[in-house]
JSON list of C-alpha atoms in Angstrom, two decimals:
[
{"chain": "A", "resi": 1, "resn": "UNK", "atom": "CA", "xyz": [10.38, 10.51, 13.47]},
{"chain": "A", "resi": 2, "resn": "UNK", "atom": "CA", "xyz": [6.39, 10.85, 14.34]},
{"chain": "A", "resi": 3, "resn": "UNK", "atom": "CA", "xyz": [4.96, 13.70, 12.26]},
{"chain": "A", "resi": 4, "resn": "UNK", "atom": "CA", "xyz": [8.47, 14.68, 10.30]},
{"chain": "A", "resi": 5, "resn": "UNK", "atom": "CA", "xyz": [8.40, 15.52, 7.00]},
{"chain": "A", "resi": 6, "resn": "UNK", "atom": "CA", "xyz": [8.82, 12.16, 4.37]},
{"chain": "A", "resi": 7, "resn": "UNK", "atom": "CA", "xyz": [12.18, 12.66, 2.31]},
{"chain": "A", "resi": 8, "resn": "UNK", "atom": "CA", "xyz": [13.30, 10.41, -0.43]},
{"chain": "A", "resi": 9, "resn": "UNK", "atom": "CA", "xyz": [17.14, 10.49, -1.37]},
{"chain": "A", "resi": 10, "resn": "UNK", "atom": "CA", "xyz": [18.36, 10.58, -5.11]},
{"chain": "A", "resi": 11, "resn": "UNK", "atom": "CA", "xyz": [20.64, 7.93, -6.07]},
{"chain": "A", "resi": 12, "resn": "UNK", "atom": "CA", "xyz": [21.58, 7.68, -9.68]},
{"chain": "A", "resi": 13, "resn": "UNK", "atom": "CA", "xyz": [18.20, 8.76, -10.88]},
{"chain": "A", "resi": 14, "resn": "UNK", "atom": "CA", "xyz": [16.61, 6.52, -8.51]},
{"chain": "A", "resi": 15, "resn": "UNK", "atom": "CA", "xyz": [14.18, 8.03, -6.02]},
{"chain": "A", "resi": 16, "resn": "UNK", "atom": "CA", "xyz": [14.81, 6.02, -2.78]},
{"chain": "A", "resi": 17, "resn": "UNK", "atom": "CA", "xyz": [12.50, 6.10, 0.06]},
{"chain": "A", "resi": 18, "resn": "UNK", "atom": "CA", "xyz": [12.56, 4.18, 3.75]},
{"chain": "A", "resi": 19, "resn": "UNK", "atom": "CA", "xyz": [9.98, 3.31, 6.26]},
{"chain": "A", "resi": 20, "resn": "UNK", "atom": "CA", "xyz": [10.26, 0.45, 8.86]},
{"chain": "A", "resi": 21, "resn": "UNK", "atom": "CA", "xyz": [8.22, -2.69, 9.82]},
{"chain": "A", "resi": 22, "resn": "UNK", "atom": "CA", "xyz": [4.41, -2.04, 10.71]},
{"chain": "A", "resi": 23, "resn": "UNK", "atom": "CA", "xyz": [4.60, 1.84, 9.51]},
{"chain": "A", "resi": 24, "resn": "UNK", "atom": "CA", "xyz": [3.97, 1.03, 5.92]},
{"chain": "A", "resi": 25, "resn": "UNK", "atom": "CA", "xyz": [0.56, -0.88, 7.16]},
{"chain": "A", "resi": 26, "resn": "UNK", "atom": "CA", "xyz": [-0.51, 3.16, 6.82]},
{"chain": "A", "resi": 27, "resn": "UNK", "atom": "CA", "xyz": [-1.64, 3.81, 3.68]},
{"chain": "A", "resi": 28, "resn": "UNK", "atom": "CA", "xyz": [-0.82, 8.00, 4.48]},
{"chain": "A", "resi": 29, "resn": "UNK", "atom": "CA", "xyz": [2.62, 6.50, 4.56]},
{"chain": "A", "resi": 30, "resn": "UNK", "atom": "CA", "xyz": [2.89, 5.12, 1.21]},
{"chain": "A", "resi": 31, "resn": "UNK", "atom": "CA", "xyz": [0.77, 7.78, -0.58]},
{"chain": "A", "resi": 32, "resn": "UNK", "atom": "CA", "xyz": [3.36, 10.47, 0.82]},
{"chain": "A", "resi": 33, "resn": "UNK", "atom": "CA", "xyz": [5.83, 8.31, -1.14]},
{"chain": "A", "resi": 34, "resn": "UNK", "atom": "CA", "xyz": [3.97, 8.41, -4.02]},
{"chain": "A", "resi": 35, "resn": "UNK", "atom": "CA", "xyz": [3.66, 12.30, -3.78]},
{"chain": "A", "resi": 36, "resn": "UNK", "atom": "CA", "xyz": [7.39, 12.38, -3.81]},
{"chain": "A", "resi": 37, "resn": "UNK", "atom": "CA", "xyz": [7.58, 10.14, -6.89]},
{"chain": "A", "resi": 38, "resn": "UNK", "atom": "CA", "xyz": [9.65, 7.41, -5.47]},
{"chain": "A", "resi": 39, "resn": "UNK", "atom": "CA", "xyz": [10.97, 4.64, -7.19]},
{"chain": "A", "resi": 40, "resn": "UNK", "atom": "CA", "xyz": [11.68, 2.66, -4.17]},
{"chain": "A", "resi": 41, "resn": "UNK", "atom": "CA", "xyz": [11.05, 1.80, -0.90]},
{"chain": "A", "resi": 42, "resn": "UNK", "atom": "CA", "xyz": [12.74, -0.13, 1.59]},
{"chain": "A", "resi": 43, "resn": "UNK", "atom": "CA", "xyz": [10.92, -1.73, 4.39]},
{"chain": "A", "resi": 44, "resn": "UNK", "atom": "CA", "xyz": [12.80, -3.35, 7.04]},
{"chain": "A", "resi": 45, "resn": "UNK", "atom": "CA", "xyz": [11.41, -5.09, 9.58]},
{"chain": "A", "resi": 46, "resn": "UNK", "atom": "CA", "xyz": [11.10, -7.70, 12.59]},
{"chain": "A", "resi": 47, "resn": "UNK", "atom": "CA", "xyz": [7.85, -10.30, 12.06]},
{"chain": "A", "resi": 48, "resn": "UNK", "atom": "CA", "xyz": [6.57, -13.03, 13.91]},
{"chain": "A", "resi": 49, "resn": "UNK", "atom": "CA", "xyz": [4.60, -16.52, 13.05]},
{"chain": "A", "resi": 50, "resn": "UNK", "atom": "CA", "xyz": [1.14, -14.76, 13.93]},
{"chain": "A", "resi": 51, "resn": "UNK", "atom": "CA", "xyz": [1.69, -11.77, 11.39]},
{"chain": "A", "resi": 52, "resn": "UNK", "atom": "CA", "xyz": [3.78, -14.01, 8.73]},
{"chain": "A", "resi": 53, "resn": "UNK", "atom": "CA", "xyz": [3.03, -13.15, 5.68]},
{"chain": "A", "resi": 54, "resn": "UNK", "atom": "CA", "xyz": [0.49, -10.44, 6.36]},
{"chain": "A", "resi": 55, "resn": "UNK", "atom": "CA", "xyz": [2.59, -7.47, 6.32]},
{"chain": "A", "resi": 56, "resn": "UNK", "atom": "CA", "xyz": [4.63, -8.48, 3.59]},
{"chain": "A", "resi": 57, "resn": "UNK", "atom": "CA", "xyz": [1.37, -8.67, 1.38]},
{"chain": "A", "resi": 58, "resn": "UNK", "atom": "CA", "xyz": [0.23, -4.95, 2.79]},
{"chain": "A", "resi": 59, "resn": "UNK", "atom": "CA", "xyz": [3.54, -3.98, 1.54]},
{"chain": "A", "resi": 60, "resn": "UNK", "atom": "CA", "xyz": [2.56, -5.53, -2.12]},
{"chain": "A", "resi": 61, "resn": "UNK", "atom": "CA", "xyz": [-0.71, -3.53, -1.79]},
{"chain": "A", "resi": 62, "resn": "UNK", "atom": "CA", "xyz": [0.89, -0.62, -1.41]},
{"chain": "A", "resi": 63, "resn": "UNK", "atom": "CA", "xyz": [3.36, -0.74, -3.97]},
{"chain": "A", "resi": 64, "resn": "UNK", "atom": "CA", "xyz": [0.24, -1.55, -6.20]},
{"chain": "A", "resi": 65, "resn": "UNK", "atom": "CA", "xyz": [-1.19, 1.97, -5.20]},
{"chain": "A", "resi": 66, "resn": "UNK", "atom": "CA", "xyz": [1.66, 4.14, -5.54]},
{"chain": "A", "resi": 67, "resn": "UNK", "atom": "CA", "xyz": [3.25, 2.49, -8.17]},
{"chain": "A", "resi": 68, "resn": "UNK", "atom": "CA", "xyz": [6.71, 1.35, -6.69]},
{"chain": "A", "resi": 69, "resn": "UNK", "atom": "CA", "xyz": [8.80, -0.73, -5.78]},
{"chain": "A", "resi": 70, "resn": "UNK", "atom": "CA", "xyz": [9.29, -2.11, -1.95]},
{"chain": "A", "resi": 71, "resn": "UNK", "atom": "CA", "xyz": [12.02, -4.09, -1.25]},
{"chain": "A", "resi": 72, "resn": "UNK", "atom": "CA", "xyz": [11.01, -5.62, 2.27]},
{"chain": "A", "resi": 73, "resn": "UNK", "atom": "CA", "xyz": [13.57, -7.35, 4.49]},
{"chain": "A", "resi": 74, "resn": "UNK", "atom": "CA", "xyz": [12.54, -8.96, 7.15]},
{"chain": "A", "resi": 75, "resn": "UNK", "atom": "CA", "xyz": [14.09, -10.46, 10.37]},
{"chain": "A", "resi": 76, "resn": "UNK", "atom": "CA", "xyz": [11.45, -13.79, 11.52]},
{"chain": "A", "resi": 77, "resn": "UNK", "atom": "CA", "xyz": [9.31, -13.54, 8.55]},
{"chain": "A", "resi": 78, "resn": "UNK", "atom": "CA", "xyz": [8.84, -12.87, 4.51]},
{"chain": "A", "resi": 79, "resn": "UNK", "atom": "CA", "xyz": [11.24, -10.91, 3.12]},
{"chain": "A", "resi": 80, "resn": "UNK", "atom": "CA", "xyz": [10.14, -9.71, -0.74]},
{"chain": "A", "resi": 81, "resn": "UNK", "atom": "CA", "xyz": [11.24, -7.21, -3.48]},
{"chain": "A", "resi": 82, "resn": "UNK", "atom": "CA", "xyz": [8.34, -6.17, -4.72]},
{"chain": "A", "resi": 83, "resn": "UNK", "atom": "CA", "xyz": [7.53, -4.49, -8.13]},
{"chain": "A", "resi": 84, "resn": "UNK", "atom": "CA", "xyz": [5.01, -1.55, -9.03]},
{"chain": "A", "resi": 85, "resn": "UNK", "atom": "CA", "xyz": [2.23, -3.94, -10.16]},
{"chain": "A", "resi": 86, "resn": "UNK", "atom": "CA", "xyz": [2.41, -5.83, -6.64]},
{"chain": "A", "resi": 87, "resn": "UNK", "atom": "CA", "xyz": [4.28, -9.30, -8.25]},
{"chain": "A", "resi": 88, "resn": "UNK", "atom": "CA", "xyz": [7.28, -10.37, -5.29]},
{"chain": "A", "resi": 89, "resn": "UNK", "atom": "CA", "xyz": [9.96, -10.87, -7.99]},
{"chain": "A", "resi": 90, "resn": "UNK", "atom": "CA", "xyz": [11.69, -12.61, -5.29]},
{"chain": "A", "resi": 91, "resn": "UNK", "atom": "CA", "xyz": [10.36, -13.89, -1.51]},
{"chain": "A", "resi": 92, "resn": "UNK", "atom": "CA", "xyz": [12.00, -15.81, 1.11]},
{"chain": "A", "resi": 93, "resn": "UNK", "atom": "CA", "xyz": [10.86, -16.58, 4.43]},
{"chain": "A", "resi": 94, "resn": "UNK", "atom": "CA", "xyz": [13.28, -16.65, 7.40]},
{"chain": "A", "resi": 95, "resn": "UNK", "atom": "CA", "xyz": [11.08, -19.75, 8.64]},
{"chain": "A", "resi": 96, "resn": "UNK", "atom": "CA", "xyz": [11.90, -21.64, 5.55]},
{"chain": "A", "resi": 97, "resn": "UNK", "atom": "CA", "xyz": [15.74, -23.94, 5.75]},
{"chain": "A", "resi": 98, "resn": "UNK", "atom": "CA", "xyz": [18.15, -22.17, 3.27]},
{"chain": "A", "resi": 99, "resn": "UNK", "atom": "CA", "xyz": [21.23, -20.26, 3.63]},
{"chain": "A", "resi": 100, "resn": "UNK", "atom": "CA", "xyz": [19.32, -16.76, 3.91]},
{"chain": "A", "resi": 101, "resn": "UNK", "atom": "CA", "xyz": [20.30, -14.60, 0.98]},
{"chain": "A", "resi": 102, "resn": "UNK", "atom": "CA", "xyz": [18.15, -13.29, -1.55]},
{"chain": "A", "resi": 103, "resn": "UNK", "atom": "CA", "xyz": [18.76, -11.86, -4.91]},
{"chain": "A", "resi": 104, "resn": "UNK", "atom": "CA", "xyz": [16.25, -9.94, -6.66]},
{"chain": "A", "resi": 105, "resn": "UNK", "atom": "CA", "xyz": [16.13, -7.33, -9.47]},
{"chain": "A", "resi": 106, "resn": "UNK", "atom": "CA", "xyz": [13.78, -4.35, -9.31]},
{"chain": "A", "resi": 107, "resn": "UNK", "atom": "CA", "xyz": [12.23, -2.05, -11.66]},
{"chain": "A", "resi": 108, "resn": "UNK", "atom": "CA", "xyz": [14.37, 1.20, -11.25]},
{"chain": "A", "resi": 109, "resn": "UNK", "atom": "CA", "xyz": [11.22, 3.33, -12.33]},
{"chain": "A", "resi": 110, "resn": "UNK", "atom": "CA", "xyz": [7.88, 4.13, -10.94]},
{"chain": "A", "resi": 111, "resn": "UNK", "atom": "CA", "xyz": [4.59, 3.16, -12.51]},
{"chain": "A", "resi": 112, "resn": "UNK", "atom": "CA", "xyz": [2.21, 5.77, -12.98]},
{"chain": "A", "resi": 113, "resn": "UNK", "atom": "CA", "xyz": [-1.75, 3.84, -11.19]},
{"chain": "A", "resi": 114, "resn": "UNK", "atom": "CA", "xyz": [-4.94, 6.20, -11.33]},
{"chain": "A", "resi": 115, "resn": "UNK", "atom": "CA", "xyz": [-4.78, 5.66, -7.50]},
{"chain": "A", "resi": 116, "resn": "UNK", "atom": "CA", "xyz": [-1.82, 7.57, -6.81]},
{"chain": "A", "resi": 117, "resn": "UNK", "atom": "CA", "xyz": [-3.65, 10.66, -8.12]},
{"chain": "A", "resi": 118, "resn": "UNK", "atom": "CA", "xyz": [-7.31, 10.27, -6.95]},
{"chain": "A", "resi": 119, "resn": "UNK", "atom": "CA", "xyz": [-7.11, 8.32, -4.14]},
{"chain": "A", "resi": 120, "resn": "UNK", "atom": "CA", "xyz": [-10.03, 7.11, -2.25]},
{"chain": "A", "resi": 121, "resn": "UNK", "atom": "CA", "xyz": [-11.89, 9.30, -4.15]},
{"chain": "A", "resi": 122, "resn": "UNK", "atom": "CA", "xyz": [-13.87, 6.62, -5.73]},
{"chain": "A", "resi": 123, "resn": "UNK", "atom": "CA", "xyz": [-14.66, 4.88, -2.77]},
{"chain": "A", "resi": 124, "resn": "UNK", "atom": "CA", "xyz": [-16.01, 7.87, -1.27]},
{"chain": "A", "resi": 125, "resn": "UNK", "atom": "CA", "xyz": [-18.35, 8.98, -4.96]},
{"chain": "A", "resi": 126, "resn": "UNK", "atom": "CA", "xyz": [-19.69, 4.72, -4.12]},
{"chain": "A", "resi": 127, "resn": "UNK", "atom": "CA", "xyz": [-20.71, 5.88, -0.43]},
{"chain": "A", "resi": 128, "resn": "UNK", "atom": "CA", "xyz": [-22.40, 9.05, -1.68]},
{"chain": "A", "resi": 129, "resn": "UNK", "atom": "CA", "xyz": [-24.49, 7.31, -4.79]},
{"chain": "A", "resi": 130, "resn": "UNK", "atom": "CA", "xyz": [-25.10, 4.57, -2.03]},
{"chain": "A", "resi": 131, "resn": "UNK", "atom": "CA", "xyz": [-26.76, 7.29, 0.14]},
{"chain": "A", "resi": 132, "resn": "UNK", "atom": "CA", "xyz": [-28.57, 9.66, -2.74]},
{"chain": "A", "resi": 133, "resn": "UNK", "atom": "CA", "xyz": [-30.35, 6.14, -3.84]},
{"chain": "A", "resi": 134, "resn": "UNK", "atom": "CA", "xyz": [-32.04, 5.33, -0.20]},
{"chain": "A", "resi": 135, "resn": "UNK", "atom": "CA", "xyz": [-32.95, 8.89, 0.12]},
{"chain": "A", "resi": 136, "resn": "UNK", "atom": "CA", "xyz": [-34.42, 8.91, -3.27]},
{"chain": "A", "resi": 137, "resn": "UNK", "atom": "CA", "xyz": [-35.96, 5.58, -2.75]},
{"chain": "A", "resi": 138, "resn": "UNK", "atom": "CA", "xyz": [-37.24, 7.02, 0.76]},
{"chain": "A", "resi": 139, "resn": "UNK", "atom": "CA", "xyz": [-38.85, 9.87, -0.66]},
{"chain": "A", "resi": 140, "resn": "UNK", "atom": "CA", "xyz": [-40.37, 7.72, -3.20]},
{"chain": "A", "resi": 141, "resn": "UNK", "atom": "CA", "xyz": [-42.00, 5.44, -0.32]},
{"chain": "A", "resi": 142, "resn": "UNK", "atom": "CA", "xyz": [-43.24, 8.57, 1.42]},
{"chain": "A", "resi": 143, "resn": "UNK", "atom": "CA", "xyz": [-44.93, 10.05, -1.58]},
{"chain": "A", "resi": 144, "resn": "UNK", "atom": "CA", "xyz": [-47.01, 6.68, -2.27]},
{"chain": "A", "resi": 145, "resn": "UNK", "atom": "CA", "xyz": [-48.22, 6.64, 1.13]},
{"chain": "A", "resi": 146, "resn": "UNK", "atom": "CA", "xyz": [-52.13, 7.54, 1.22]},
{"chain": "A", "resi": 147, "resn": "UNK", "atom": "CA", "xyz": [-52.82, 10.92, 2.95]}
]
């Protein structure tokens, strides 16, 4: 609940973790997951038309940058299990005519991804050479300008 401490539960050597529906939009979410090195996630949730197949594909991103898997069920909408390199080695929509039961295998292990360590770190080292080049090339206008 709101700000409580992220647990994962051991189950024969399996790290299993939980979130529901829109939380694991939040990428804070899935990188505390990652801290705890879990294996799993589960992702239950309720979608709609409008949001169909969005969240189910921020779930895939996710399990990209922790390296997991997410096994997302999902009540009016796509349910997936996921693997750690973001491939839905099984889907099914709850929109789609079938008799509703999916069967999917999962990778019982985490991946280990260069994001899960560093984070946005590169995005922010991008913003900062970004800046130090207009300054530079600011400076460099300013000293060419006759006195």
């Amino acid at each position: 609940k709101g700000k409580e401490i992220i647990e994962t539960v051991p189950i024969d050597k399996i790290e299993l973790g939980g979130v529901i529906c829109y939380d694991y939009d939040f990428p804070y979410l899935a990188k505390a997951y990652g801290r705890k090195d879990a294996d799993i996630v589960a992702v239950p949730s309720s979608d709609w038309r409008g949001i169909d197949p969005i969240h189910t594909k921020m779930a895939a991103f996710r399990s990209i940058e922790q390296g997991h898997s997410v096994l997302r069920s999902t009540r009016f909408g796509l349910s997936a299990a996921i693997n750690p390199v973001g491939e839905f080695n099984a889907q099914m929509s709850s929109f789609d005519t079938n008799d509703r039961v999916m069967i999917a295998n999962l990778p019982e292990n985490r991946i280990f991804t260069i994001y899960s360590v560093i984070g946005d770190l590169f995005v922010y080292m991008c913003f900062a050479f970004i800046l130090i080049y207009l300054v530079s090339r600011l400076n460099l206008v300013a000293s060419r300008r006759p006195q």
